[in-house]
Tab-separated table of C-alpha atoms and ligand atoms in Angstrom:
chain	number	residue	atom	x	y	z
G	64	UNK	CA	8.874	-7.553	33.490
G	65	UNK	CA	8.213	-6.428	36.885
G	66	UNK	CA	8.378	-2.893	35.490
G	67	UNK	CA	5.684	-3.245	33.330
G	68	UNK	CA	3.245	-4.951	35.634
G	69	UNK	CA	3.955	-1.726	37.824
G	70	UNK	CA	3.300	0.369	35.146
G	71	UNK	CA	-0.051	-1.481	34.003
G	72	UNK	CA	-1.021	-1.404	37.712
G	73	UNK	CA	-0.519	2.510	38.071
G	74	UNK	CA	-1.993	2.874	34.613
G	75	UNK	CA	-5.605	0.824	35.677
G	76	UNK	CA	-5.311	2.929	38.765
G	77	UNK	CA	-5.325	5.994	36.720
G	78	UNK	CA	-8.228	4.763	34.496
G	79	UNK	CA	-10.512	3.948	37.575
G	80	UNK	CA	-9.791	6.961	39.467
G	81	UNK	CA	-10.142	9.657	36.476
G	82	UNK	CA	-13.396	9.034	34.931
G	83	UNK	CA	-13.107	12.300	32.880
G	84	UNK	CA	-15.265	14.669	30.659
G	85	UNK	CA	-13.439	16.116	27.536
G	86	UNK	CA	-10.351	17.693	27.756
G	87	UNK	CA	-8.441	20.021	25.885
G	88	UNK	CA	-4.615	18.901	25.352
G	89	UNK	CA	-1.654	20.135	23.631
G	90	UNK	CA	-1.150	18.614	20.006
G	91	UNK	CA	1.503	18.714	17.758
G	92	UNK	CA	-0.277	17.898	14.711
G	93	UNK	CA	-3.155	19.463	14.912
G	94	UNK	CA	-4.182	23.121	14.105
G	95	UNK	CA	-3.576	25.570	16.502
G	96	UNK	CA	-1.720	22.745	18.195
G	97	UNK	CA	-4.777	21.944	20.123
G	98	UNK	CA	-6.896	19.125	20.004
G	99	UNK	CA	-9.989	17.690	22.180
G	100	UNK	CA	-10.296	14.105	23.659
G	101	UNK	CA	-14.044	12.596	23.759
G	102	UNK	CA	-15.463	12.153	27.342
G	103	UNK	CA	-13.144	9.622	28.899
G	104	UNK	CA	-10.122	10.238	26.873
G	105	UNK	CA	-6.600	11.476	28.094
G	106	UNK	CA	-3.756	13.887	27.047
G	107	UNK	CA	-0.779	11.834	25.764
G	108	UNK	CA	2.538	13.062	26.138
G	109	UNK	CA	5.802	11.076	24.684
G	110	UNK	CA	9.427	11.688	23.770
G	111	UNK	CA	11.511	9.041	21.873
G	112	UNK	CA	14.662	9.213	20.371
G	113	UNK	CA	14.556	9.369	16.755
G	114	UNK	CA	18.159	9.455	14.898
G	115	UNK	CA	20.090	10.351	18.384
G	116	UNK	CA	17.521	13.226	18.949
G	117	UNK	CA	14.694	13.404	21.432
G	118	UNK	CA	11.428	13.947	19.696
G	119	UNK	CA	8.294	14.499	21.736
G	120	UNK	CA	5.063	13.998	20.171
G	121	UNK	CA	1.940	15.220	22.110
G	122	UNK	CA	-1.825	14.804	21.391
G	123	UNK	CA	-4.940	13.635	22.588
G	124	UNK	CA	-5.981	9.785	23.103
G	125	UNK	CA	-9.306	8.574	22.505
G	126	UNK	CA	-10.800	6.407	24.794
G	127	UNK	CA	-10.412	3.310	23.174
G	128	UNK	CA	-6.723	4.051	22.589
G	129	UNK	CA	-6.579	4.513	26.625
G	130	UNK	CA	-8.237	1.391	27.094
G	131	UNK	CA	-5.609	-0.400	24.608
G	132	UNK	CA	-2.917	0.332	27.374
G	133	UNK	CA	-0.097	0.623	25.334
G	134	UNK	CA	0.105	4.276	24.839
G	135	UNK	CA	0.548	5.093	28.768
G	136	UNK	CA	3.457	3.278	29.754
G	137	UNK	CA	6.973	3.698	28.585
G	138	UNK	CA	8.424	0.810	27.573
G	139	UNK	CA	11.902	0.468	28.686
G	140	UNK	CA	14.567	1.663	26.685
G	141	UNK	CA	12.717	3.295	23.974
G	142	UNK	CA	10.545	5.954	24.783
G	143	UNK	CA	8.644	7.850	27.871
G	144	UNK	CA	5.100	7.956	27.571
G	145	UNK	CA	2.424	9.573	29.931
G	146	UNK	CA	-0.996	10.020	30.110
G	147	UNK	CA	-2.763	12.855	31.925
G	148	UNK	CA	-6.409	13.720	32.746
G	149	UNK	CA	-6.535	17.949	32.925
G	150	UNK	CA	-6.650	20.297	30.562
G	151	UNK	CA	-3.219	20.711	28.783
G	152	UNK	CA	-1.517	18.544	31.390
G	153	UNK	CA	0.835	17.550	28.522
G	154	UNK	CA	2.217	20.981	28.368
G	155	UNK	CA	5.178	19.877	30.082
G	156	UNK	CA	8.458	18.737	27.530
G	157	UNK	CA	9.089	15.276	28.579
G	158	UNK	CA	13.117	13.962	28.373
G	159	UNK	CA	14.768	10.651	28.223
G	160	UNK	CA	16.868	9.763	31.010
G	161	UNK	CA	20.675	9.983	30.214
G	162	UNK	CA	20.951	6.336	30.530
G	163	UNK	CA	18.208	5.530	27.684
G	164	UNK	CA	19.708	7.927	25.382
G	165	UNK	CA	22.832	6.642	25.751
G	166	UNK	CA	22.047	3.084	25.930
G	167	UNK	CA	19.325	3.081	23.231
G	168	UNK	CA	18.726	3.700	20.013
G	169	UNK	CA	15.931	5.358	18.150
G	170	UNK	CA	12.803	3.089	17.827
G	171	UNK	CA	13.392	2.036	14.672
G	172	UNK	CA	17.175	1.258	15.170
G	173	UNK	CA	15.972	-0.650	18.026
G	174	UNK	CA	13.417	-2.787	15.820
G	175	UNK	CA	15.953	-3.279	13.190
G	176	UNK	CA	18.759	-4.141	15.174
G	177	UNK	CA	16.530	-6.410	17.253
G	178	UNK	CA	15.624	-8.312	14.046
G	179	UNK	CA	19.354	-7.894	12.822
G	180	UNK	CA	20.182	-9.702	16.107
G	181	UNK	CA	17.681	-12.547	14.756
G	182	UNK	CA	14.974	-12.566	17.461
G	183	UNK	CA	17.272	-11.526	20.268
G	184	UNK	CA	15.564	-11.294	23.346
G	185	UNK	CA	13.703	-8.045	23.665
G	186	UNK	CA	14.599	-7.382	27.307
G	187	UNK	CA	18.556	-8.209	26.890
G	188	UNK	CA	20.379	-5.068	26.441
G	189	UNK	CA	22.157	-4.685	22.899
G	190	UNK	CA	25.576	-4.142	22.867
G	191	UNK	CA	27.330	-1.139	20.760
G	192	UNK	CA	27.922	-3.413	17.660
G	193	UNK	CA	24.134	-4.108	17.206
G	194	UNK	CA	23.015	-0.865	17.577
G	195	UNK	CA	24.723	0.647	14.441
G	196	UNK	CA	22.301	3.194	12.958
G	197	UNK	CA	21.368	2.626	9.334
G	198	UNK	CA	20.065	4.716	6.676
G	199	UNK	CA	18.143	2.060	5.337
G	200	UNK	CA	16.845	0.948	8.180
G	201	UNK	CA	12.950	1.016	7.098
G	202	UNK	CA	13.276	-1.065	4.266
G	203	UNK	CA	15.458	-3.554	5.866
G	204	UNK	CA	13.169	-3.353	8.909
G	205	UNK	CA	9.985	-4.002	5.995
G	206	UNK	CA	12.021	-6.680	4.283
G	207	UNK	CA	13.576	-8.779	7.396
G	208	UNK	CA	9.942	-8.730	8.756
G	209	UNK	CA	8.550	-10.428	5.865
G	210	UNK	CA	11.326	-13.349	6.256
G	211	UNK	CA	11.687	-13.385	10.193
G	212	UNK	CA	8.399	-11.997	11.419
G	213	UNK	CA	4.764	-12.884	11.346
G	214	UNK	CA	5.280	-11.985	7.544
G	215	UNK	CA	2.065	-9.687	7.648
G	216	UNK	CA	3.927	-6.427	8.624
G	217	UNK	CA	5.139	-4.470	11.648
G	218	UNK	CA	3.870	-4.763	15.104
G	219	UNK	CA	1.005	-2.342	15.620
G	220	UNK	CA	2.710	-0.343	17.709
G	221	UNK	CA	5.643	0.217	15.749
G	222	UNK	CA	3.413	1.401	12.693
G	223	UNK	CA	1.483	3.942	15.076
G	224	UNK	CA	4.902	5.158	16.360
G	225	UNK	CA	6.455	5.283	12.586
G	226	UNK	CA	3.164	7.114	11.636
G	227	UNK	CA	3.176	9.770	14.149
G	228	UNK	CA	6.336	10.863	13.410
G	229	UNK	CA	6.198	11.538	9.877
G	230	UNK	CA	6.286	14.990	8.291
G	231	UNK	CA	3.790	15.868	5.720
G	232	UNK	CA	5.767	17.354	2.682
G	233	UNK	CA	3.561	17.673	-0.514
G	234	UNK	CA	0.500	16.418	-2.093
G	235	UNK	CA	1.259	14.058	-4.843
G	236	UNK	CA	-1.869	12.401	-5.952
G	237	UNK	CA	-5.779	11.972	-5.448
G	238	UNK	CA	-7.687	9.076	-6.017
G	239	UNK	CA	-11.013	7.353	-5.290
G	240	UNK	CA	-10.287	8.052	-1.553
G	241	UNK	CA	-8.799	10.963	0.022
G	242	UNK	CA	-5.459	11.967	-1.023
G	243	UNK	CA	-1.560	10.772	-1.045
G	244	UNK	CA	1.046	12.661	0.156
G	245	UNK	CA	4.780	12.584	0.266
G	246	UNK	CA	5.942	12.540	3.734
G	247	UNK	CA	9.408	12.508	5.782
G	248	UNK	CA	10.148	9.734	8.535
G	249	UNK	CA	13.668	9.843	9.777
G	250	UNK	CA	14.977	11.382	6.545
G	251	UNK	CA	13.426	8.811	4.231
G	252	UNK	CA	10.487	9.690	2.002
G	253	UNK	CA	7.224	7.647	2.597
G	254	UNK	CA	3.819	8.010	0.880
G	255	UNK	CA	1.050	8.652	3.064
G	256	UNK	CA	-2.529	8.238	1.691
G	257	UNK	CA	-5.122	10.013	3.786
G	258	UNK	CA	-8.736	8.746	4.094
G	259	UNK	CA	-11.434	10.790	5.557
G	260	UNK	CA	-13.603	9.653	8.162
G	261	UNK	CA	-16.296	8.779	5.999
G	262	UNK	CA	-14.115	6.504	4.251
G	263	UNK	CA	-12.854	4.337	7.204
G	264	UNK	CA	-14.354	1.246	5.714
G	265	UNK	CA	-11.849	1.402	2.558
G	266	UNK	CA	-9.221	2.664	4.886
G	267	UNK	CA	-9.463	-0.742	7.148
G	268	UNK	CA	-10.091	-2.610	4.055
G	269	UNK	CA	-6.932	-1.854	2.373
G	270	UNK	CA	-5.041	-1.758	5.469
G	271	UNK	CA	-6.285	-5.262	6.006
G	272	UNK	CA	-5.306	-6.829	2.580
G	273	UNK	CA	-1.584	-5.183	3.051
G	274	UNK	CA	-1.572	-6.998	5.830
G	275	UNK	CA	-2.460	-10.343	4.734
G	276	UNK	CA	0.371	-12.979	5.715
G	277	UNK	CA	2.847	-13.443	3.383
G	278	UNK	CA	1.873	-10.585	0.751
G	279	UNK	CA	4.905	-8.865	0.445
G	280	UNK	CA	6.620	-9.234	-3.054
G	281	UNK	CA	9.140	-6.837	-4.893
G	282	UNK	CA	6.010	-5.994	-7.125
G	283	UNK	CA	3.792	-4.870	-4.840
G	284	UNK	CA	3.564	-1.590	-3.249
G	285	UNK	CA	5.358	-1.939	0.061
G	286	UNK	CA	3.174	-1.454	3.094
G	287	UNK	CA	4.558	0.322	5.957
G	288	UNK	CA	2.063	1.338	8.761
G	289	UNK	CA	-1.767	2.286	8.805
G	290	UNK	CA	-2.538	4.658	11.783
G	291	UNK	CA	-6.177	5.843	13.057
G	292	UNK	CA	-5.571	8.865	14.806
G	293	UNK	CA	-8.791	10.693	16.703
G	294	UNK	CA	-7.654	14.418	16.914
G	295	UNK	CA	-10.819	15.270	19.069
G	296	UNK	CA	-12.803	16.506	16.340
G	297	UNK	CA	-12.308	14.138	13.172
G	298	UNK	CA	-10.298	10.887	12.698
G	299	UNK	CA	-7.252	11.155	10.514
G	300	UNK	CA	-6.868	7.684	8.752
G	301	UNK	CA	-3.455	7.233	7.374
G	302	UNK	CA	-1.925	4.510	5.081
G	303	UNK	CA	1.946	4.437	5.152
G	304	UNK	CA	3.629	3.146	2.229
G	305	UNK	CA	6.969	3.118	0.215
G	306	UNK	CA	7.521	6.074	-1.654
G	307	UNK	CA	8.048	5.976	-5.681
G	308	UNK	CA	8.932	9.333	-7.162
G	309	UNK	CA	7.875	8.395	-10.685
G	310	UNK	CA	4.251	8.313	-9.174
G	311	UNK	CA	2.053	5.974	-11.274
G	312	UNK	CA	2.506	4.091	-14.715
G	313	UNK	CA	-0.075	6.424	-16.140
G	314	UNK	CA	1.966	9.646	-15.279
G	315	UNK	CA	5.072	7.711	-16.154
G	316	UNK	CA	3.998	6.634	-19.717
G	317	UNK	CA	2.593	10.053	-20.211
G	318	UNK	CA	5.772	11.500	-19.573
G	319	UNK	CA	8.327	9.211	-21.182
G	320	UNK	CA	8.682	6.637	-23.765
G	321	UNK	CA	10.286	3.375	-22.946
G	322	UNK	CA	12.734	1.032	-24.736
G	323	UNK	CA	12.218	-2.411	-25.715
G	324	UNK	CA	13.918	-3.542	-22.282
G	325	UNK	CA	12.039	-0.773	-20.558
G	326	UNK	CA	8.818	-2.262	-21.514
G	327	UNK	CA	9.595	-5.878	-20.994
G	328	UNK	CA	10.812	-5.030	-17.401
G	329	UNK	CA	7.670	-3.205	-17.040
G	330	UNK	CA	5.380	-6.048	-18.139
G	331	UNK	CA	7.097	-8.492	-16.465
G	332	UNK	CA	7.252	-6.849	-13.237
G	333	UNK	CA	3.309	-6.004	-13.540
G	334	UNK	CA	2.507	-10.008	-14.697
G	335	UNK	CA	4.483	-11.233	-11.311
G	336	UNK	CA	2.837	-8.395	-9.152
G	337	UNK	CA	-0.392	-9.714	-10.603
G	338	UNK	CA	0.638	-13.510	-10.634
G	339	UNK	CA	2.009	-12.963	-6.477
G	340	UNK	CA	-1.471	-11.546	-6.091
G	341	UNK	CA	-3.734	-14.352	-7.634
G	342	UNK	CA	-1.439	-17.291	-6.270
G	343	UNK	CA	-2.794	-19.158	-3.406
G	344	UNK	CA	0.147	-20.335	-1.320
G	345	UNK	CA	-0.641	-23.376	1.160
G	346	UNK	CA	0.595	-23.774	4.539
G	347	UNK	CA	0.704	-21.923	7.755
G	348	UNK	CA	2.792	-19.307	6.235
G	349	UNK	CA	0.454	-19.500	2.871
G	350	UNK	CA	-1.336	-16.873	1.690
G	351	UNK	CA	-4.953	-16.555	0.360
G	352	UNK	CA	-5.345	-15.844	-3.452
G	353	UNK	CA	-6.106	-12.430	-3.879
G	354	UNK	CA	-7.897	-10.343	-6.936
G	355	UNK	CA	-7.181	-6.845	-7.474
G	356	UNK	CA	-10.500	-5.642	-9.254
G	357	UNK	CA	-9.005	-2.241	-10.155
G	358	UNK	CA	-5.910	-2.790	-12.460
G	359	UNK	CA	-5.364	0.329	-14.524
G	360	UNK	CA	-2.073	2.426	-15.143
G	361	UNK	CA	-2.970	4.892	-12.338
G	362	UNK	CA	-3.084	2.053	-9.798
G	363	UNK	CA	0.439	0.888	-10.730
G	364	UNK	CA	3.731	2.764	-9.586
G	365	UNK	CA	6.637	2.945	-11.357
G	366	UNK	CA	10.054	2.199	-9.352
G	367	UNK	CA	13.661	4.446	-9.754
G	368	UNK	CA	14.577	1.017	-11.177
G	369	UNK	CA	12.206	0.881	-13.763
G	370	UNK	CA	10.375	-2.006	-12.373
G	371	UNK	CA	6.410	-1.413	-11.153
G	372	UNK	CA	4.573	-2.400	-8.187
G	373	UNK	CA	0.785	-3.062	-8.065
G	374	UNK	CA	-0.723	-0.562	-5.893
G	375	UNK	CA	-4.425	0.435	-4.616
G	376	UNK	CA	-5.477	-2.598	-3.103
G	377	UNK	CA	-8.789	-1.344	-1.304
G	378	UNK	CA	-11.090	-2.992	-3.861
G	379	UNK	CA	-9.139	-6.331	-3.429
G	380	UNK	CA	-11.187	-9.640	-2.247
G	381	UNK	CA	-9.452	-12.841	-0.814
G	382	UNK	CA	-10.473	-16.243	-1.395
G	383	UNK	CA	-10.623	-18.532	0.998
G	384	UNK	CA	-10.100	-22.016	-0.294
G	385	UNK	CA	-11.383	-24.070	2.685
G	386	UNK	CA	-14.919	-22.900	2.470
G	387	UNK	CA	-14.397	-21.703	-1.297
G	388	UNK	CA	-15.821	-18.385	-0.231
G	389	UNK	CA	-14.980	-14.887	-0.547
G	390	UNK	CA	-14.215	-12.795	2.563
G	391	UNK	CA	-16.510	-9.917	1.672
G	392	UNK	CA	-19.531	-9.414	0.416
G	393	UNK	CA	-19.146	-8.623	-3.136
G	394	UNK	CA	-20.811	-5.363	-4.112
G	395	UNK	CA	-21.684	-5.696	-7.875
G	396	UNK	CA	-19.405	-3.650	-10.584
G	397	UNK	CA	-16.845	-2.076	-8.410
G	398	UNK	CA	-13.595	-0.913	-10.473
G	399	UNK	CA	-13.001	1.623	-12.919
G	400	UNK	CA	-15.388	1.429	-15.897
G	401	UNK	CA	-13.285	1.659	-18.851
G	402	UNK	CA	-11.087	-1.239	-17.746
G	403	UNK	CA	-13.986	-3.496	-16.621
G	404	UNK	CA	-14.093	-7.066	-18.290
G	405	UNK	CA	-17.183	-7.533	-20.655
G	406	UNK	CA	-18.396	-10.460	-18.300
G	407	UNK	CA	-18.793	-7.300	-15.332
G	408	UNK	CA	-20.092	-4.986	-17.965
G	409	UNK	CA	-22.833	-7.167	-19.087
G	410	UNK	CA	-23.593	-8.787	-15.435
G	411	UNK	CA	-22.780	-12.567	-16.732
G	412	UNK	CA	-20.104	-12.593	-14.636
G	413	UNK	CA	-20.142	-15.993	-12.342
G	414	UNK	CA	-19.319	-14.385	-8.974
G	415	UNK	CA	-19.530	-17.976	-7.116
G	416	UNK	CA	-16.092	-18.394	-8.689
G	417	UNK	CA	-13.202	-16.954	-7.317
G	418	UNK	CA	-11.463	-17.670	-11.027
G	419	UNK	CA	-14.014	-15.229	-12.120
G	420	UNK	CA	-12.326	-12.169	-10.115
G	421	UNK	CA	-9.058	-13.166	-11.565
G	422	UNK	CA	-9.843	-13.549	-15.023
G	423	UNK	CA	-11.225	-10.016	-15.185
G	424	UNK	CA	-7.929	-8.733	-13.604
G	425	UNK	CA	-6.043	-10.347	-16.541
G	426	UNK	CA	-8.659	-8.562	-19.099
G	427	UNK	CA	-7.568	-5.241	-17.571
G	428	UNK	CA	-4.037	-6.204	-17.192
G	429	UNK	CA	-4.078	-6.409	-21.109
G	430	UNK	CA	-5.259	-2.798	-21.274
G	431	UNK	CA	-2.571	-1.804	-19.318
G	432	UNK	CA	0.022	-3.515	-21.541
G	433	UNK	CA	-1.587	-1.837	-24.714
G	434	UNK	CA	-0.842	1.472	-22.841
G	435	UNK	CA	2.721	0.369	-22.209
G	436	UNK	CA	3.207	-1.012	-25.643
G	437	UNK	CA	2.300	2.321	-27.394
G	438	UNK	CA	4.924	4.120	-25.766
G	439	UNK	CA	7.676	1.529	-27.022
G	440	UNK	CA	9.952	3.612	-29.094
G	441	UNK	CA	11.888	1.725	-31.427
G	442	UNK	CA	14.256	3.617	-33.822
G	443	UNK	CA	12.256	6.736	-32.677
G	444	UNK	CA	8.710	5.429	-33.499
G	445	UNK	CA	6.212	5.427	-30.895
G	446	UNK	CA	2.468	6.182	-30.200
G	447	UNK	CA	0.922	9.040	-28.094
G	448	UNK	CA	-0.314	8.242	-24.467
G	449	UNK	CA	-3.834	7.074	-24.647
G	450	UNK	CA	-6.276	5.506	-22.219
G	451	UNK	CA	-7.856	2.078	-23.621
G	452	UNK	CA	-10.578	2.569	-25.820
G	453	UNK	CA	-10.010	6.406	-26.427
G	454	UNK	CA	-11.418	6.076	-30.158
G	455	UNK	CA	-14.669	4.631	-28.665
G	456	UNK	CA	-15.550	6.455	-25.619
G	457	UNK	CA	-15.322	9.846	-24.149
G	458	UNK	CA	-13.751	10.455	-20.604
G	459	UNK	CA	-15.231	9.265	-17.888
G	460	UNK	CA	-17.740	6.606	-19.838
G	461	UNK	CA	-20.559	4.891	-18.058
G	462	UNK	CA	-21.123	1.019	-17.918
G	463	UNK	CA	-23.650	1.665	-20.650
G	464	UNK	CA	-21.156	3.095	-23.255
G	465	UNK	CA	-18.427	0.272	-22.229
G	466	UNK	CA	-21.015	-2.423	-22.579
G	467	UNK	CA	-22.157	-1.092	-26.318
G	468	UNK	CA	-18.449	-1.362	-27.070
G	469	UNK	CA	-16.948	-4.200	-25.523
G	470	UNK	CA	-19.625	-6.587	-25.667
G	471	UNK	CA	-21.964	-5.604	-28.486
G	472	UNK	CA	-19.552	-4.190	-30.786
G	473	UNK	CA	-17.000	-6.687	-29.275
G	474	UNK	CA	-14.286	-3.846	-30.008
G	475	UNK	CA	-10.768	-4.250	-28.642
G	476	UNK	CA	-7.750	-1.522	-28.588
G	477	UNK	CA	-6.439	-1.497	-31.863
G	478	UNK	CA	-2.671	-3.269	-32.371
G	479	UNK	CA	-0.589	-0.987	-34.623
G	480	UNK	CA	0.588	-2.856	-37.882
G	481	UNK	CA	3.994	-1.695	-36.799
G	482	UNK	CA	4.247	-3.839	-34.020
G	483	UNK	CA	4.741	-6.673	-36.313
G	484	UNK	CA	8.376	-5.562	-37.397
G	485	UNK	CA	9.362	-5.942	-33.472
G	486	UNK	CA	9.744	-9.239	-31.736
G	487	UNK	CA	8.931	-8.195	-28.428
G	488	UNK	CA	5.742	-6.112	-29.606
G	489	UNK	CA	4.530	-8.734	-31.407
G	490	UNK	CA	4.462	-11.102	-28.778
G	491	UNK	CA	3.451	-8.166	-26.354
G	492	UNK	CA	0.269	-7.801	-29.212
G	493	UNK	CA	-0.132	-11.615	-28.946
G	494	UNK	CA	-0.441	-11.421	-24.979
G	495	UNK	CA	-3.080	-8.866	-25.389
G	496	UNK	CA	-5.405	-10.638	-27.515
G	497	UNK	CA	-5.251	-13.678	-25.347
G	498	UNK	CA	-6.209	-11.336	-22.683
G	499	UNK	CA	-9.156	-10.016	-23.960
G	500	UNK	CA	-10.989	-13.037	-24.991
G	501	UNK	CA	-14.711	-12.380	-24.334
G	502	UNK	CA	-14.568	-15.714	-22.619
G	503	UNK	CA	-12.788	-15.525	-19.235
G	504	UNK	CA	-12.067	-19.114	-19.705
G	505	UNK	CA	-9.922	-18.757	-22.363
G	506	UNK	CA	-8.001	-15.796	-21.067
G	507	UNK	CA	-4.088	-16.170	-20.281
G	508	UNK	CA	-3.197	-16.614	-16.344
G	509	UNK	CA	-0.891	-14.137	-14.929
G	510	UNK	CA	1.645	-17.131	-14.182
G	511	UNK	CA	1.068	-17.501	-18.117
G	512	UNK	CA	1.892	-14.166	-18.818
G	513	UNK	CA	4.900	-13.915	-16.693
G	514	UNK	CA	6.600	-16.886	-18.223
G	515	UNK	CA	5.729	-15.503	-21.817
G	516	UNK	CA	6.982	-12.005	-21.466
G	517	UNK	CA	10.234	-13.310	-19.235
G	518	UNK	CA	11.276	-15.494	-22.675
G	519	UNK	CA	10.746	-12.093	-24.972
G	520	UNK	CA	13.958	-11.017	-22.573
G	521	UNK	CA	16.053	-14.364	-22.924
G	522	UNK	CA	15.265	-14.482	-26.875
G	523	UNK	CA	16.225	-10.629	-27.042
G	524	UNK	CA	19.690	-11.288	-24.659
G	525	UNK	CA	20.425	-14.142	-27.140
G	526	UNK	CA	20.153	-12.248	-30.392
G	527	UNK	CA	22.173	-9.139	-29.179
A	108	ADP	P1	-7.084	5.733	-4.741
A	108	ADP	O1	-7.810	4.676	-3.727
A	108	ADP	O2	-7.685	7.136	-3.879
A	108	ADP	O3	-7.367	5.816	-6.211
A	108	ADP	P2	-4.029	5.304	-5.159
A	108	ADP	O4	-3.866	4.433	-3.836
A	108	ADP	O5	-4.457	4.751	-6.222
A	108	ADP	O6	-5.423	6.065	-4.124
A	108	ADP	O7	-3.126	6.681	-5.126
A	108	ADP	C1	-3.606	7.725	-6.053
A	108	ADP	C2	-2.165	8.249	-6.988
A	108	ADP	O8	-1.479	8.679	-5.863
A	108	ADP	C3	-1.673	7.077	-7.503
A	108	ADP	O9	-2.368	7.069	-9.192
A	108	ADP	C4	-0.249	7.940	-7.612
A	108	ADP	O10	-0.237	8.929	-8.597
A	108	ADP	C5	-0.192	8.164	-6.262
A	108	ADP	N1	0.380	7.530	-5.591
A	108	ADP	C6	-0.147	6.625	-4.595
A	108	ADP	N2	1.141	6.186	-3.658
A	108	ADP	C7	1.960	6.097	-4.418
A	108	ADP	C8	3.185	6.057	-3.695
A	108	ADP	N3	3.321	5.105	-3.057
A	108	ADP	N4	4.221	6.621	-4.095
A	108	ADP	C9	4.148	7.716	-5.250
A	108	ADP	N5	2.742	8.075	-5.748
A	108	ADP	C10	1.623	7.355	-4.992
A	109	MG	MG1	-6.100	4.314	-7.190
């Protein structure tokens, strides 16, 4: 304790004395290995132990980061950090004292072990037994955080530390905002969604939604960290999440067909993810109801085990049931036009009821089920991959194009006759129709869909 107070005092002294102009600093992750701070920023120098090796990170600190005070003092046992205030003053490479290296593990293992040791006092030294390094540390760390922590994510400093020690590997996707990369963190693959500083609000919003208390679920993309790093000239905004090598359901269905079981597993996990989002859990460890507002095959990812996770929560809205309000001002018609529910297309949606947003998600989910069921291969028979309404509209349809088809002509994707000959596909077809009703109140709920789909598996299991 006294150590921290001492450091804080030193830091405060520094910040008072050194009111600096812009500085040039050594920066590991910047072009030319140089960054420039804003006025009253600092150069940052740090070293920490990652998988038993010292890893140095050098960069610029913005005035707000400097103010946050967490970056400039060394946390006992984990890392050494230093802020300085002259050009390239962070050139020197720091080393951990042998005691730190011997006695402590990498920052991720420290957190893992702290959690494993069930909230052991962080000031207590850990013994060798609790310090065993684990390969699955990141997953355990995140998973355990849900049950033992606040239920809303990792501590911010840990998030930042993770984000700043990721090495980007390859670009894997592009969507509405920025670019998604595969990166490596401590030997594990992670996905990094990089937003441009222009889209700061979207970055902030998505990070905020992912950190909603108790959001974590096996069918919702596992969020790891958010980081905003000012490198002097621009701000890099990162969202780090679990990486799924199959990519989106859109990519997966384009590439592969699925068996009946494969289809049911995917449909069940999609419905479960959406049901969890939609559900309000009451209590101090509860969660608000959330509507996604951009459900489509490109925003659902496929895990290695053949289940799915709901991703891209950038447009999601939360419901406050106490005040019956939505947490952000609603801009009209967000989302992807092809997947928009009829009431959004013709503007008849009742925005004052949160149920409306859930019901619009259900309509879109029905379209995703249709994309999925077409790829279900039964005795070698299946359809090619197509987007919903591919027969009616061109690529990138306008709201008006969609409205004519969906609201005026009241068309829906066609359900092939041969689906009638397979129990699972018959049920899927029935679910879709009940998700596509023009009357939003008549549609199934995600929970109902989940139950119906899970019963298909049971029926099948019994039969075979
Ligand atoms: P945007 O908000 O820009 O639409 P998304 O979050 O939807 O961004 O990601 C865009 C694409 O990047 C996805 O359709 C998918 O192909 C890929 N992608 C995103 N996150 C991951 C991940 N965690 N693992 C693998 N691929 C991903
Ligand atoms: Mg997307």
